[in-house]
Short mmCIF file of C-alpha atoms in Angstrom, two decimals:
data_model
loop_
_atom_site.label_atom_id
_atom_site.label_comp_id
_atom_site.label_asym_id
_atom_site.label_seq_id
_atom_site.Cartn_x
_atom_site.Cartn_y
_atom_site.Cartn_z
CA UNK A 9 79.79 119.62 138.72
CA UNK A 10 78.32 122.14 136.86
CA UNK A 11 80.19 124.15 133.87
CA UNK A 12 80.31 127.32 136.16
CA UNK A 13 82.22 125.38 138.96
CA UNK A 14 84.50 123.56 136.52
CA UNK A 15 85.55 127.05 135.02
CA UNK A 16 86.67 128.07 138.43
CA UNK A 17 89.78 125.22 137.99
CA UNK A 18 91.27 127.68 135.40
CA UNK A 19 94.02 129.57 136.41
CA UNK A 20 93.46 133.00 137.83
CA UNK A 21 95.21 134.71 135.24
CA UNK A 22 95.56 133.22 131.07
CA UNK A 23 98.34 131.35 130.75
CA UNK A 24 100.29 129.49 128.27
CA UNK A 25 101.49 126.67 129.92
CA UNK A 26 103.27 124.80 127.15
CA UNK A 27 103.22 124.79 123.27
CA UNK A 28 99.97 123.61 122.50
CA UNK A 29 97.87 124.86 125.58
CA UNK A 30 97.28 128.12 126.54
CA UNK A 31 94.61 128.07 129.30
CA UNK A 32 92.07 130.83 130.03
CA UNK A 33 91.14 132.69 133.29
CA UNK A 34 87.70 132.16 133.75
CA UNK A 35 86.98 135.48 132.83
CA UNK A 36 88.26 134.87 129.38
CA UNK A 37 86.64 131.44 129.11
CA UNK A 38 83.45 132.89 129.53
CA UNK A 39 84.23 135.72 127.15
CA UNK A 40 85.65 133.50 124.48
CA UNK A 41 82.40 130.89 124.99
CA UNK A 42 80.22 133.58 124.09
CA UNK A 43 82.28 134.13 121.22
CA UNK A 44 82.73 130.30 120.20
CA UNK A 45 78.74 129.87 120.54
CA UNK A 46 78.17 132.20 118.02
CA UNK A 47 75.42 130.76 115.71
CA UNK A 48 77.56 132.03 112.33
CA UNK A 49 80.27 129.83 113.37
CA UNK A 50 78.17 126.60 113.37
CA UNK A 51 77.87 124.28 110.18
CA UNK A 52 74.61 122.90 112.71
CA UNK A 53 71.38 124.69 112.45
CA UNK A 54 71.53 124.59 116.95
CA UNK A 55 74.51 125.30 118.74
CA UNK A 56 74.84 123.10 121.80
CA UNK A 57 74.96 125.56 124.97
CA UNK A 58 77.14 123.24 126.77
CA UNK A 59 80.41 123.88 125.49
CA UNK A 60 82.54 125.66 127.23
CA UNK A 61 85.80 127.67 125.42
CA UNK A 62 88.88 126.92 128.46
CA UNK A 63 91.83 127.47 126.24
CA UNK A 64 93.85 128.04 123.01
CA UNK A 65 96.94 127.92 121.29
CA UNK A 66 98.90 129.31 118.35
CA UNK A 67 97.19 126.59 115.55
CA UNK A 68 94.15 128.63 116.63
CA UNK A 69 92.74 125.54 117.78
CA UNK A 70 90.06 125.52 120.64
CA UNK A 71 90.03 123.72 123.94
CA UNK A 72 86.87 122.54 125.69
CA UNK A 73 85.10 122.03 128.36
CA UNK A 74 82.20 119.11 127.37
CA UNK A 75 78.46 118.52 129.01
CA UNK A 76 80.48 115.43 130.37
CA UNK A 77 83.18 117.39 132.01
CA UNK A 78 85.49 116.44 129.75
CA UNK A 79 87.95 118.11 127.68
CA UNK A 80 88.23 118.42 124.18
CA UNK A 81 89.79 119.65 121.24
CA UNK A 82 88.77 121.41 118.12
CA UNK A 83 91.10 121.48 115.23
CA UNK A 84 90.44 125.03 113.20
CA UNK A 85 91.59 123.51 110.46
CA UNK A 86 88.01 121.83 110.25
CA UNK A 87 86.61 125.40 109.19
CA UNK A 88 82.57 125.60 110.88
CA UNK A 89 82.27 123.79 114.64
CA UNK A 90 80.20 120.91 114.99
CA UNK A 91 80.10 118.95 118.02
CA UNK A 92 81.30 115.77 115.61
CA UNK A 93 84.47 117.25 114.90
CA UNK A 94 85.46 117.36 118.34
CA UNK A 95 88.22 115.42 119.84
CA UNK A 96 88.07 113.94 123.38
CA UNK A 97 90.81 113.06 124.85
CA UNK A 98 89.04 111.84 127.86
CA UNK A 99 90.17 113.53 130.59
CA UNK A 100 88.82 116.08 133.02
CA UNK A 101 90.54 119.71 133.61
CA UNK A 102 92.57 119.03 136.44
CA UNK A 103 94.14 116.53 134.49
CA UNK A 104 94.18 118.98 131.42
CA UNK A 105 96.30 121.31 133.41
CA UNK A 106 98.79 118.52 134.72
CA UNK A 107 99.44 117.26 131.37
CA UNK A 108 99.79 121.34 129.93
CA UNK A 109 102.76 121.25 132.86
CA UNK A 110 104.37 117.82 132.06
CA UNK A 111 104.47 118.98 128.80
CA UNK A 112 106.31 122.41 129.69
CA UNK A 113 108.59 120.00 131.75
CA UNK A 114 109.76 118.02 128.60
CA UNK A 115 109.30 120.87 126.45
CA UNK A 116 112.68 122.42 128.05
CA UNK A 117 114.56 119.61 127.94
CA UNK A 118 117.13 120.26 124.67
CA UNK A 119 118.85 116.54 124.44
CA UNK A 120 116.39 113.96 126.25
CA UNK A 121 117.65 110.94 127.29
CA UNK A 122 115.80 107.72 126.75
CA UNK A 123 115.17 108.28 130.50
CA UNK A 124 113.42 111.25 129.66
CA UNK A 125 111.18 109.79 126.49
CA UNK A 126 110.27 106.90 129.24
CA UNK A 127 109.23 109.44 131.98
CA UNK A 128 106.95 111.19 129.49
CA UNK A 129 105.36 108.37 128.72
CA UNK A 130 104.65 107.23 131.84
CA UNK A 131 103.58 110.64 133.32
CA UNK A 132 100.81 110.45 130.47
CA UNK A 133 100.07 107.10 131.33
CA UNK A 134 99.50 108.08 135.17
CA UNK A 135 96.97 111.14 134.03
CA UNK A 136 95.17 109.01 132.19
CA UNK A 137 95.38 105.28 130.17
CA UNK A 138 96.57 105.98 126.34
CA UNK A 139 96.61 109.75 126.66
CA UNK A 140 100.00 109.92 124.54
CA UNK A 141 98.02 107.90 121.78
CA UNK A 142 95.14 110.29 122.20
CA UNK A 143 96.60 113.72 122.31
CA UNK A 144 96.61 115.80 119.30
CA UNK A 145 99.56 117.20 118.45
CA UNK A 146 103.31 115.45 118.32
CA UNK A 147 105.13 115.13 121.66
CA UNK A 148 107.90 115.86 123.11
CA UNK A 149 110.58 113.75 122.09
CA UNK A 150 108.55 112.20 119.31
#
């Protein structure tokens, strides 16, 4: 699928769906990849045209949307973007979205129950193999 299709999975309006994922319209994702491909911002002398900006959050770290349909992170504590500081987390943006609302799901919950830390793991399990070893920031429950 090409990155113009793939954008059309975002929500139709910007949303933030759980602490550390807001995601874009695709409006705003194309705004905000203009923005991000910015040659200024870029510790690379060429900035790849394939990325894709799909989301935020309040670290001010970046979401995106890969060549490979994947998404990624990028931590803006790294300073200048380069494509090597760029976390997968191997998965596409369907699955991106699911997690953002499992994560709202546990988010809520005020006393979990060892139930609860066993359903959130495997709900990331069932989006993708290792996902709660792979994502970025601390979990619910953790």
């Amino acid at each position: 699928m090409s990155v113009d299709s793939l954008l059309r999975m975002l929500p139709e309006h910007a949303a933030r769906i759980c602490t550390d994922i807001t995601a874009f319209d695709e409006a705003m994702a194309v705004g905000e990849t203009a923005r991000f491909r910015d040659p200024a911002r870029w510790e690379d002398l060429e900035v790849d045209p394939r990325w894709a900006v799909i989301g935020g959050n309040d670290h001010g770290d970046t979401w995106l949307l890969g060549a490979d349909g994947g998404v990624w992170l990028f931590d803006s504590n790294h300073g200048l973007q380069s494509a090597h500081l760029f976390e997968a987390l191997r998965i596409d943006i369907t699955e991106w979205l699911v997690l953002a609302h499992a994560l709202r799901t546990f988010e809520r919950i005020a006393e979990p129950s060892d139930d609860d830390v066993m359903r959130l793991d495997m709900m990331l399990e069932s989006i993708s193999p290792g996902l709660g070893d792979r994502y970025p920031y601390p979990l619910p429950f953790a």
